[in-house]
Short mmCIF file of C-alpha atoms in Angstrom, two decimals:
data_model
loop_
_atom_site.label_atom_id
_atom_site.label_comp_id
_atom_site.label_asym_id
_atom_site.label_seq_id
_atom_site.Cartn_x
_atom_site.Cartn_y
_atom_site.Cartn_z
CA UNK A 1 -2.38 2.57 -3.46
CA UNK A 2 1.38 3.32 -3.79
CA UNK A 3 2.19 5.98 -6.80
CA UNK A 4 5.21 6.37 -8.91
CA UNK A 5 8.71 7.48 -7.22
CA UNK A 6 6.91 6.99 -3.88
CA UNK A 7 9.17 6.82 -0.60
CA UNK A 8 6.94 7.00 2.04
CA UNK A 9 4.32 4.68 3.50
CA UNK A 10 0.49 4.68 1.57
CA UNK A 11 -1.82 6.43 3.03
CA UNK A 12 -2.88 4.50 6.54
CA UNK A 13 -6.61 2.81 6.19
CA UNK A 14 -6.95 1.18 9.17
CA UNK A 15 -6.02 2.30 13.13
CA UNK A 16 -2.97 -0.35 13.41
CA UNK A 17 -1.23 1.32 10.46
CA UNK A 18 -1.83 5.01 11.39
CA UNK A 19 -0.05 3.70 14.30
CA UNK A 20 2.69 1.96 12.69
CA UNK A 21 3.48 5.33 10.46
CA UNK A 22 3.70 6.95 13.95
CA UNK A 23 6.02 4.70 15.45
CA UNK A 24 8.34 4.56 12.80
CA UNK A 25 8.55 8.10 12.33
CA UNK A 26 9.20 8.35 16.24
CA UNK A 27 11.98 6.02 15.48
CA UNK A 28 13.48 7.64 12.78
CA UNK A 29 13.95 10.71 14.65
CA UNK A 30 15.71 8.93 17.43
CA UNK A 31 17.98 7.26 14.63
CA UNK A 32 18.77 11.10 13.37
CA UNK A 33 19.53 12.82 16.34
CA UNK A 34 21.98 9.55 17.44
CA UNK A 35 23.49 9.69 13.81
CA UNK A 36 24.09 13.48 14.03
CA UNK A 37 25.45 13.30 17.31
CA UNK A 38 27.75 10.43 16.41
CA UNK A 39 29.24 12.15 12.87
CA UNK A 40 29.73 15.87 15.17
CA UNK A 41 32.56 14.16 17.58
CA UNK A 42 33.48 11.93 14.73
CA UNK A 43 34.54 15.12 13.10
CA UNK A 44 35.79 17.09 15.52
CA UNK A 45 37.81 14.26 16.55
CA UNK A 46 39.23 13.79 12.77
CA UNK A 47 39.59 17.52 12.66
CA UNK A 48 41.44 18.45 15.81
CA UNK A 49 44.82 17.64 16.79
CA UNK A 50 44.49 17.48 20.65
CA UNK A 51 42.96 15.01 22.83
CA UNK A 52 41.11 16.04 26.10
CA UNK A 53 42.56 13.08 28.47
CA UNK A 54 39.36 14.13 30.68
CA UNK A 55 37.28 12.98 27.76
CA UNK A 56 38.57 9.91 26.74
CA UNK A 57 39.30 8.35 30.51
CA UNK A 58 36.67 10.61 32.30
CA UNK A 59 34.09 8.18 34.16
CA UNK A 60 31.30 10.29 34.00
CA UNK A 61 31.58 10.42 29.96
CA UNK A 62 31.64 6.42 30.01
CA UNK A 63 28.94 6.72 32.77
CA UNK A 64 26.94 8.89 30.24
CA UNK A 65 27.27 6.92 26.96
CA UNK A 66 26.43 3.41 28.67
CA UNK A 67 23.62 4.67 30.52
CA UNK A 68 21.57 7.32 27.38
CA UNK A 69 21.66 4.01 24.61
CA UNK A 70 19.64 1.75 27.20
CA UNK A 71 17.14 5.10 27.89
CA UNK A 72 17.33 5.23 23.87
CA UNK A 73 16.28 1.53 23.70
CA UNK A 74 13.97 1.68 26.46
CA UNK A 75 12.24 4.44 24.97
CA UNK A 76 11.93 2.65 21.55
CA UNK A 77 10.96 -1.09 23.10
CA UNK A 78 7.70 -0.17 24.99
CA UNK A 79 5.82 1.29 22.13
CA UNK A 80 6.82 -1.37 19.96
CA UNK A 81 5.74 -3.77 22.44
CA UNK A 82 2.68 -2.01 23.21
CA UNK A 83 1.86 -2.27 19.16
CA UNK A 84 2.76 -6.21 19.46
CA UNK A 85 -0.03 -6.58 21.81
CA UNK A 86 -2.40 -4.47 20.09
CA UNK A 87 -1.93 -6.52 16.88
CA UNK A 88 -2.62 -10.19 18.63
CA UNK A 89 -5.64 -9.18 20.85
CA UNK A 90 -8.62 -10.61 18.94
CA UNK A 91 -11.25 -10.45 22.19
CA UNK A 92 -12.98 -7.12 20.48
CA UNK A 93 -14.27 -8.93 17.23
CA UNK A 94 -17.49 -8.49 15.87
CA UNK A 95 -16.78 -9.98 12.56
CA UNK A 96 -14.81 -12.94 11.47
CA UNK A 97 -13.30 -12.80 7.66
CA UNK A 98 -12.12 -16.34 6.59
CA UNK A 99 -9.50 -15.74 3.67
CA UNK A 100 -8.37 -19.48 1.62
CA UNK A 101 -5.61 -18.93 -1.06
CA UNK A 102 -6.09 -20.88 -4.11
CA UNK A 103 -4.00 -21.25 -7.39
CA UNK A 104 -4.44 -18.42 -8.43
CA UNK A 105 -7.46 -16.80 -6.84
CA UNK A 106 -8.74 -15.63 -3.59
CA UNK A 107 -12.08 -16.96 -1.78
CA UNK A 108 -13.71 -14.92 1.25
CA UNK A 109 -15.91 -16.29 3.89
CA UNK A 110 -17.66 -13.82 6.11
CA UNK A 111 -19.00 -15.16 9.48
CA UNK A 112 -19.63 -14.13 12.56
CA UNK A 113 -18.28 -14.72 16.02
CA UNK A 114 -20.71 -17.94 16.66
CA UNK A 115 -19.15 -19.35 12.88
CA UNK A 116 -22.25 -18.44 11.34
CA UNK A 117 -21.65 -18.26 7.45
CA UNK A 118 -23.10 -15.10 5.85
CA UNK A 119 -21.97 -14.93 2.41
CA UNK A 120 -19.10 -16.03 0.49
CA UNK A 121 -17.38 -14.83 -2.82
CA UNK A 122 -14.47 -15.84 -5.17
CA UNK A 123 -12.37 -13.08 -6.59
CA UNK A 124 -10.42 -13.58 -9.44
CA UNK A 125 -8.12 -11.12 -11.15
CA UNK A 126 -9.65 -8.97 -14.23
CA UNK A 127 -7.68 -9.51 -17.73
CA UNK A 128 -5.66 -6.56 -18.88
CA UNK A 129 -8.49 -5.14 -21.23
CA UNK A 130 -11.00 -4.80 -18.35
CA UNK A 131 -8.41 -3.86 -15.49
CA UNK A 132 -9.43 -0.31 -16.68
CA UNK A 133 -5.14 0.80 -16.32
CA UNK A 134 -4.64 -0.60 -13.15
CA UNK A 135 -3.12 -3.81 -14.26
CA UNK A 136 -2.74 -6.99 -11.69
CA UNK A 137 -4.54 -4.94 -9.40
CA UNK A 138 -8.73 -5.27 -10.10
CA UNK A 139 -10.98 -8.65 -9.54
CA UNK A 140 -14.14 -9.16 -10.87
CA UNK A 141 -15.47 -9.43 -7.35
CA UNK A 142 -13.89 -7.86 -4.31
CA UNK A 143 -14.33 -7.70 -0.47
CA UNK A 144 -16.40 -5.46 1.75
CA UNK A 145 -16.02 -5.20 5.12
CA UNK A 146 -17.10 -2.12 7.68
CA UNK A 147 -15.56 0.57 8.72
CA UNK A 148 -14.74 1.63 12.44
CA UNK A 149 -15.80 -2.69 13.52
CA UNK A 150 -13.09 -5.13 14.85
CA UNK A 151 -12.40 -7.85 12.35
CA UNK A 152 -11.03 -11.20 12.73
CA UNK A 153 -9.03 -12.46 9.69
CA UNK A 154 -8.77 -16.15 9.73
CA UNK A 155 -5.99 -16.62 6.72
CA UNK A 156 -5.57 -19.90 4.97
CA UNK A 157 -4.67 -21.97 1.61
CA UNK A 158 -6.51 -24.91 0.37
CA UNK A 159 -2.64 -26.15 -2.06
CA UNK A 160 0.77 -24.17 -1.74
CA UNK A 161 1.89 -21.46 0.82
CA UNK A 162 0.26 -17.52 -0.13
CA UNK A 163 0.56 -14.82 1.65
CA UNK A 164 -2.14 -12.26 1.93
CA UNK A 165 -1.34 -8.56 2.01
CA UNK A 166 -2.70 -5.35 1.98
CA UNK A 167 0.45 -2.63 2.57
CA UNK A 168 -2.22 0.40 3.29
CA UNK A 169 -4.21 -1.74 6.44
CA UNK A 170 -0.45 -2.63 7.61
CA UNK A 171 -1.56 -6.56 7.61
CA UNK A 172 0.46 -9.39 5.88
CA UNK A 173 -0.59 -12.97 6.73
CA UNK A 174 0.62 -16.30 5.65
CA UNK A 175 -1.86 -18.36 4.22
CA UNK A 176 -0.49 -22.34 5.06
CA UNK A 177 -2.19 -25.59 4.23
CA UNK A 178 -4.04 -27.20 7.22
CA UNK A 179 -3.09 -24.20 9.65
CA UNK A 180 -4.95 -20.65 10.57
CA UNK A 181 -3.22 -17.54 10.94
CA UNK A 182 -5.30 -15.05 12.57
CA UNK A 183 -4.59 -11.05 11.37
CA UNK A 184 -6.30 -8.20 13.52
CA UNK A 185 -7.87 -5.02 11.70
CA UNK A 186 -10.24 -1.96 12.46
CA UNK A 187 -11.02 -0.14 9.01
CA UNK A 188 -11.08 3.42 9.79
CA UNK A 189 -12.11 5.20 6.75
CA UNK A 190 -13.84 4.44 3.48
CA UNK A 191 -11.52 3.29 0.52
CA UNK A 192 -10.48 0.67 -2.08
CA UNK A 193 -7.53 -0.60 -0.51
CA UNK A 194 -5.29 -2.71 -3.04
CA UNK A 195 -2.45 -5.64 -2.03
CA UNK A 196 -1.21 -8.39 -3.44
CA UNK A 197 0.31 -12.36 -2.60
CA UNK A 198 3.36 -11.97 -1.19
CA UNK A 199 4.52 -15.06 -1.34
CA UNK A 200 5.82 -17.15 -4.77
CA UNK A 201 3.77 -19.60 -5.02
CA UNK A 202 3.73 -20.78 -8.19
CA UNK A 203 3.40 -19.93 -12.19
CA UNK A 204 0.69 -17.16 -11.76
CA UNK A 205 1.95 -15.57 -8.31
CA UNK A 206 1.70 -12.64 -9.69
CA UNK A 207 -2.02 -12.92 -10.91
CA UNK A 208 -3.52 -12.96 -6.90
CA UNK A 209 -4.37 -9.20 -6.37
CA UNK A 210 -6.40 -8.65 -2.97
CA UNK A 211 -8.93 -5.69 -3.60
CA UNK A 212 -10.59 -4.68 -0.47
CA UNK A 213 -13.30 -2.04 -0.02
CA UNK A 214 -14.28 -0.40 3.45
CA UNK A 215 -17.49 0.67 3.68
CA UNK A 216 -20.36 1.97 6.33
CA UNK A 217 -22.42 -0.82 7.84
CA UNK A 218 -25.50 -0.55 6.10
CA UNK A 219 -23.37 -0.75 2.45
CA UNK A 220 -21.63 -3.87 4.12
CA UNK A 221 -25.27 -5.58 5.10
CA UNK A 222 -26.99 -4.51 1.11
CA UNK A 223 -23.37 -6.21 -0.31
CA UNK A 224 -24.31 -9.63 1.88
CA UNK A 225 -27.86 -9.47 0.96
CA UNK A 226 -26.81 -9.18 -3.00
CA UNK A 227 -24.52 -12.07 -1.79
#
């Protein structure tokens, strides 16, 4: 869960997100060095009241700066494209999670792979004098799912367009009348993990928190059996 003043990213719960922290800090650095580089001649060329002719019409300096910002680009597109691919392959799933957006509520359907229903649960947000301080944040029921198992999300709404979103797993998926987005995640530690819709969608959008605990596997099979 974020905290106040916070610039950085939450703390990564899941294997996609430790990987999207890593990326963009790769690509932040790449972004700093460029930037420094850039402002150092912009200076110097302010600054100093000669020009080196071999500089500005030298072929091997246009040589240099066409060829380094496609290496620069190259170097940024294939893990990016690597993480693309990560995020859409759904043929290591164990688990399927169906999520349907409601006004204003969340329902959860866990099944497996064959569409076998195991349990299901409505969650709907706790009024301000039970939210225990964390207000728009706790439901009366939340969702469980295992930690270090592929999950398929199946995201959906039953009236108007939702979005559902948990910033710490790094997933964020539109939930559309009569359609099925499909959202990718590996849990990989033990946590309450918070989000929230992210899409307006009417007079109590803001009354839709997500609360989502990971858990081992045999906590995950006692919370279906209590189901």
């Amino acid at each position: 869960m974020s905290s106040w003043c916070q610039l950085g990213f939450q703390d990564a719960g899941s294997y996609f997100m430790e990987e999207f922290i890593y990326f963009h800090d790769f690509t932040m650095m790449i972004i700093l060095g460029v930037l420094s580089y850039v402002v150092v001649f912009l200076v110097l060329g302010l600054l100093s009241g000669w020009v080196d002719s071999g500089f500005v019409e030298g072929q091997l300096i246009e040589f240099m700066w066409t060829i380094f910002p496609a290496l620069i680009l190259i170097q940024i597109a294939f893990p990016s494209l690597l993480l693309l691919y990560l995020i859409e392959d759904f043929s290591k799933s164990f688990l399927v999670c169906k999520v349907v957006g409601h006004q204003w509520y969340w329902s959860y359907e866990i099944k497996t792979e064959s569409s076998e229903i195991l349990a299901s649960v409505d969650c709907y947000m706790l009024p301000r004098e039970g939210a225990f301080g964390m207000r728009l944040l706790l439901t009366d029921e939340f969702l469980m799912l295992p930690i270090n198992v592929p999950v398929r999300i199946l995201v959906t709404s039953d009236d108007v367009i939702h979005s559902w979103t948990i910033p710490s797993l790094g997933i964020k998926g539109d939930a559309v009348p009569g359609r099925l987005n499909q959202l990718n995640v590996t849990l990989s530690r033990k946590a309450m993990f918070y989000g929230q819709c992210s899409e307006i969608c009417g007079a109590n959008h803001s009354f839709m928190p997500v609360m989502l605990m990971g858990v081992t596997s045999p906590q995950f099979f006692m919370w279906l059996d209590r189901l």
